[in-house]
Amino acid sequence: MSDVYLQALISGLMIGGVYALVAVGLTLIFGVMDIINFAHGEFLMFGMYAAYFASVLLGVDPYMTAVLALPLFFALGWAVQATLIRPVVGKSHAIQILLTLGLSLLMQALAQYLFSADFQSLKLDYAAATMQIAGTRVGWTRVAAFAISMGLCLALWLFLQRTDTGKALRACAEEHEGSLAVGIDLRRMYKIAFGLGIACVAIAGITMTPFLYVAPVIGPKFTLVAFVIVVLGGLGNIPGAVAGALIVGVVESVGALVMPSPSLKDLAVYVLFILVLLFRPQGLFGSRGA
């Protein structure tokens, strides 16, 4: 029995690492722009489709697609912020939610029109390969997704801590008016933050394509998980988002064992979410601040 729970623990950590990259993108956008993006998961879905069609049509490995897609999705995020999101920056959260929900529905409809509503999955030669971790067998693709995601989370944190642009983004997250006073271009920082956030969530989707189906309706699930993680970690707190994602991954994986039905595994995550809102609304690891 202990082996089963150890397997669930390790599997939860693997998927939690990918959740971390999804949540880091969302928390960066919120921390810098104070924008609630309900279309976050749809960019993940488009990242998965990019990996799927690059592999099926062009024979490009999904992990190579991640490298190629990084600047493309950064540019997409930059463009979306400049055209659609910029007018609602500083507006009420209700307006932001309505706009991003509308964008979410538009992207789902566009995906259904372009790709059909069918569930698609990749068939890769190495998809069934496993490796041993702590005496348990774990799929190689899940380990690769974990390693890439955590590596990008670390790279983003170092970027925010050690570069001038990163420090400017952190300043915007702390104090908008003060940032303006010292000459920081807020509009440029907003575009960079949104571009980085969209690139993160798209790469997370690409890394999951080798072991997860892709469909136009997959996005909202990841948006919801990302919001749970961001609340657990503290709004705008990147290290907290990573820690919260690992917790959610483990709770979800172990929940699939202890719940009467594996389909109820998300219930444990949402119970944790409600408890945190009730007893520690600032999050388990503090509050706002990159």
Coordinates of C-alpha atoms in Angstrom, one line a residue:
M1 CA 0.0 0.0 0.0
S2 CA 2.8 2.4 0.8
D3 CA 4.3 1.8 -2.7
V4 CA 1.0 3.0 -4.2
Y5 CA 1.0 6.2 -2.2
L6 CA 4.7 6.8 -3.0
Q7 CA 3.8 6.4 -6.7
A8 CA 1.0 8.9 -6.2
L9 CA 3.3 11.3 -4.4
I10 CA 5.9 11.3 -7.1
S11 CA 3.3 11.5 -9.9
G12 CA 1.7 14.4 -8.1
L13 CA 5.0 16.2 -7.9
M14 CA 5.6 15.7 -11.6
I15 CA 2.3 17.2 -12.7
G16 CA 2.6 19.8 -10.0
G17 CA 5.8 21.0 -11.6
V18 CA 3.9 21.7 -14.8
Y19 CA 1.1 23.3 -12.9
A20 CA 3.8 25.6 -11.5
L21 CA 4.7 27.0 -14.9
V22 CA 1.0 27.6 -15.7
A23 CA 0.4 29.4 -12.4
V24 CA 3.6 31.4 -12.5
G25 CA 2.4 32.9 -15.8
L26 CA -0.9 33.8 -14.3
T27 CA 0.6 35.3 -11.1
L28 CA 3.1 37.3 -13.0
I29 CA 0.3 38.9 -15.1
F30 CA -1.8 39.6 -12.0
G31 CA 1.2 40.8 -9.9
V32 CA 2.3 43.4 -12.5
M33 CA -0.9 44.4 -14.2
D34 CA -3.6 43.5 -11.6
I35 CA -5.5 41.8 -14.4
I36 CA -7.6 38.7 -13.8
N37 CA -7.1 36.6 -17.0
F38 CA -9.8 34.0 -17.4
A39 CA -8.5 33.1 -20.9
H40 CA -5.2 31.8 -19.5
G41 CA -6.0 28.1 -20.1
E42 CA -6.9 28.8 -23.7
F43 CA -3.4 29.9 -24.5
L44 CA -2.2 26.6 -23.0
M45 CA -4.7 24.8 -25.3
F46 CA -3.3 26.7 -28.4
G47 CA 0.2 25.7 -27.2
M48 CA -0.8 22.1 -27.2
Y49 CA -2.3 22.4 -30.7
A50 CA 1.0 24.0 -31.9
A51 CA 2.9 21.0 -30.6
Y52 CA 0.4 18.5 -31.9
F53 CA 0.4 19.8 -35.5
A54 CA 4.1 20.5 -35.6
S55 CA 4.6 16.8 -34.7
V56 CA 1.9 15.4 -37.0
L57 CA 2.4 17.6 -40.0
L58 CA 6.1 18.5 -39.8
G59 CA 7.6 15.8 -37.7
V60 CA 8.9 18.2 -35.2
D61 CA 9.4 16.8 -31.7
P62 CA 7.2 18.5 -29.1
Y63 CA 10.2 19.5 -27.0
M64 CA 11.8 21.2 -29.9
T65 CA 8.5 22.9 -30.6
A66 CA 8.7 24.4 -27.1
V67 CA 12.0 26.1 -28.0
L68 CA 10.5 27.4 -31.2
A69 CA 7.2 28.5 -29.7
L70 CA 8.6 30.5 -26.8
P71 CA 9.3 33.7 -28.8
L72 CA 6.1 33.2 -30.9
F73 CA 3.8 33.0 -27.8
F74 CA 5.6 35.9 -26.2
A75 CA 4.9 38.0 -29.3
L76 CA 1.2 36.8 -29.2
G77 CA 0.9 37.8 -25.6
W78 CA 2.5 41.2 -26.3
A79 CA 0.0 41.7 -29.2
V80 CA -3.0 40.6 -27.1
Q81 CA -2.1 42.9 -24.3
A82 CA -1.5 45.9 -26.7
T83 CA -4.8 45.4 -28.5
L84 CA -7.4 43.8 -26.2
I85 CA -6.1 44.0 -22.6
R86 CA -4.7 47.5 -22.5
P87 CA -8.1 49.3 -22.5
V88 CA -9.2 47.5 -19.3
V89 CA -6.0 47.9 -17.3
G90 CA -7.0 49.9 -14.2
K91 CA -10.7 49.2 -14.8
S92 CA -12.9 47.3 -12.4
H93 CA -12.2 43.5 -12.1
A94 CA -15.8 42.9 -13.3
I95 CA -14.9 44.5 -16.7
Q96 CA -11.6 42.5 -16.8
I97 CA -13.4 39.3 -16.1
L98 CA -16.1 39.9 -18.7
L99 CA -13.4 40.7 -21.3
T100 CA -11.2 37.7 -20.6
L101 CA -14.1 35.4 -20.4
G102 CA -15.2 36.6 -23.8
L103 CA -11.7 36.1 -25.1
S104 CA -11.8 32.5 -23.6
L105 CA -15.0 31.7 -25.4
L106 CA -13.8 33.2 -28.6
M107 CA -10.6 31.2 -28.5
Q108 CA -12.5 28.0 -27.8
A109 CA -14.9 28.6 -30.7
L110 CA -11.9 29.4 -33.0
A111 CA -10.2 26.2 -32.0
Q112 CA -13.3 24.2 -32.7
Y113 CA -13.6 25.8 -36.1
L114 CA -10.0 25.3 -37.0
F115 CA -9.3 21.9 -35.4
S116 CA -12.7 20.4 -34.8
A117 CA -14.1 19.4 -31.4
D118 CA -12.5 15.9 -31.5
F119 CA -10.0 14.9 -28.8
Q120 CA -6.5 14.5 -30.3
S121 CA -3.4 12.8 -28.9
L122 CA 0.2 12.3 -30.1
K123 CA 1.6 8.8 -30.6
L124 CA 5.3 9.1 -30.0
D125 CA 7.9 6.3 -30.0
Y126 CA 9.2 7.2 -26.5
A127 CA 5.8 7.9 -25.0
A128 CA 5.8 4.6 -23.0
A129 CA 9.4 4.9 -21.8
T130 CA 9.8 5.1 -18.0
M131 CA 12.5 5.8 -15.5
Q132 CA 13.0 4.8 -11.9
I133 CA 12.6 7.4 -9.1
A134 CA 12.7 6.4 -5.5
G135 CA 11.9 2.8 -6.4
T136 CA 8.9 3.7 -8.5
R137 CA 8.5 3.9 -12.3
V138 CA 7.6 7.3 -13.8
G139 CA 6.9 8.1 -17.4
W140 CA 9.8 9.7 -19.1
T141 CA 7.6 12.3 -20.7
R142 CA 6.2 13.4 -17.3
V143 CA 9.8 13.7 -15.9
A144 CA 10.8 15.8 -19.0
A145 CA 7.7 18.1 -18.5
F146 CA 8.6 18.5 -14.9
A147 CA 12.2 19.3 -15.6
I148 CA 11.5 21.8 -18.3
S149 CA 8.7 23.6 -16.3
M150 CA 10.8 23.9 -13.2
G151 CA 13.8 25.0 -15.2
L152 CA 11.7 27.8 -16.8
C153 CA 10.3 28.8 -13.4
L154 CA 13.8 29.2 -12.1
A155 CA 14.9 31.1 -15.2
L156 CA 12.0 33.5 -14.8
W157 CA 12.7 34.0 -11.1
L158 CA 16.4 34.8 -11.9
F159 CA 15.3 37.1 -14.7
L160 CA 13.1 39.0 -12.2
Q161 CA 15.8 39.1 -9.6
R162 CA 18.9 39.9 -11.6
T163 CA 18.0 41.9 -14.7
D164 CA 17.1 45.5 -15.0
T165 CA 13.9 44.6 -16.9
G166 CA 13.0 42.1 -14.2
K167 CA 13.6 44.6 -11.4
A168 CA 11.4 47.1 -13.3
L169 CA 8.6 44.4 -13.5
R170 CA 8.9 43.8 -9.7
A171 CA 8.8 47.6 -9.1
C172 CA 5.6 47.7 -11.2
A173 CA 4.1 44.9 -9.1
E174 CA 5.0 46.7 -5.9
E175 CA 4.0 50.3 -6.7
H176 CA 2.6 51.6 -10.0
E177 CA 2.8 55.3 -9.3
G178 CA 6.2 55.0 -7.8
S179 CA 7.4 53.2 -10.9
L180 CA 6.1 56.0 -13.1
A181 CA 7.9 58.5 -10.9
V182 CA 11.3 56.9 -11.5
G183 CA 10.7 56.8 -15.3
I184 CA 9.6 53.1 -15.8
D185 CA 7.5 52.7 -18.9
L186 CA 4.5 51.0 -17.5
R187 CA 2.9 50.2 -20.8
R188 CA 6.1 48.4 -22.0
M189 CA 6.3 46.5 -18.7
Y190 CA 2.7 45.4 -19.0
K191 CA 3.3 44.0 -22.5
I192 CA 6.4 42.2 -21.3
A193 CA 4.6 40.8 -18.3
F194 CA 1.6 39.6 -20.4
G195 CA 4.0 38.2 -23.1
L196 CA 6.0 36.2 -20.5
G197 CA 2.8 35.0 -18.8
I198 CA 1.4 33.7 -22.1
A199 CA 4.7 32.1 -23.1
C200 CA 4.9 30.3 -19.8
V201 CA 1.4 28.8 -20.0
A202 CA 1.9 27.8 -23.7
I203 CA 5.2 26.0 -23.0
A204 CA 3.5 24.2 -20.1
G205 CA 0.8 23.0 -22.5
I206 CA 3.4 21.9 -25.1
T207 CA 5.3 19.8 -22.5
M208 CA 2.1 18.0 -21.6
T209 CA 1.2 17.2 -25.2
P210 CA 3.1 13.9 -25.2
F211 CA 1.0 12.4 -22.4
L212 CA -2.3 14.4 -22.4
Y213 CA -5.0 14.7 -25.0
V214 CA -5.8 18.1 -26.6
A215 CA -9.2 19.5 -27.3
P216 CA -10.8 23.0 -27.5
V217 CA -12.5 22.5 -24.1
I218 CA -9.3 21.7 -22.2
G219 CA -8.4 25.3 -21.3
P220 CA -10.9 26.1 -18.5
K221 CA -9.7 23.2 -16.3
F222 CA -6.2 24.6 -16.3
T223 CA -7.4 28.2 -15.7
L224 CA -9.3 27.0 -12.7
V225 CA -6.3 25.0 -11.3
A226 CA -4.1 28.0 -11.9
F227 CA -6.4 30.3 -9.9
V228 CA -6.5 27.8 -7.1
I229 CA -2.7 27.7 -7.0
V230 CA -2.3 31.4 -7.2
V231 CA -4.6 31.9 -4.2
L232 CA -2.8 29.2 -2.3
G233 CA 0.6 30.7 -3.0
G234 CA -0.5 34.3 -2.4
L235 CA -1.5 36.6 -5.2
G236 CA 1.5 37.8 -7.2
N237 CA 3.9 35.6 -5.3
I238 CA 6.0 33.5 -7.7
P239 CA 7.8 31.3 -5.3
G240 CA 4.5 30.8 -3.5
A241 CA 2.9 29.8 -6.8
V242 CA 5.5 27.1 -7.4
A243 CA 5.1 25.7 -3.8
G244 CA 1.3 25.9 -4.2
A245 CA 1.4 24.1 -7.5
L246 CA 3.4 21.2 -6.0
I247 CA 0.9 20.9 -3.2
V248 CA -2.0 20.9 -5.6
G249 CA -0.4 18.3 -7.8
V250 CA 0.2 16.0 -4.8
V251 CA -3.3 16.6 -3.3
E252 CA -4.9 15.8 -6.7
S253 CA -2.8 12.7 -7.2
V254 CA -3.4 11.3 -3.7
G255 CA -7.0 12.4 -3.9
A256 CA -7.5 10.0 -6.9
L257 CA -6.5 7.2 -4.5
V258 CA -8.6 8.0 -1.5
M259 CA -11.7 9.3 -3.1
P260 CA -14.5 6.8 -3.9
S261 CA -14.0 7.5 -7.6
P262 CA -10.9 8.9 -9.3
S263 CA -13.1 11.4 -11.1
L264 CA -13.6 13.1 -7.8
K265 CA -9.8 13.8 -7.4
D266 CA -10.4 17.5 -8.0
L267 CA -12.8 17.7 -5.0
A268 CA -9.8 17.4 -2.6
V269 CA -8.1 20.4 -4.3
Y270 CA -11.2 22.6 -4.1
V271 CA -11.8 21.7 -0.5
L272 CA -8.2 22.8 0.2
F273 CA -8.9 26.0 -1.8
I274 CA -12.0 26.8 0.3
L275 CA -10.2 26.1 3.6
V276 CA -7.4 28.5 2.6
L277 CA -9.9 31.2 1.6
L278 CA -11.6 30.8 5.0
F279 CA -8.7 30.6 7.3
R280 CA -5.7 32.2 5.4
P281 CA -7.1 34.4 2.6
Q282 CA -3.6 35.9 2.0
G283 CA -2.4 32.5 0.9
L284 CA -0.2 29.9 2.4
F285 CA 3.0 31.6 1.5
G286 CA 2.3 35.3 2.0
S287 CA 0.8 37.8 -0.4
R288 CA 1.4 40.0 -3.3
G289 CA 4.9 40.6 -4.6
A290 CA 7.1 38.9 -7.3

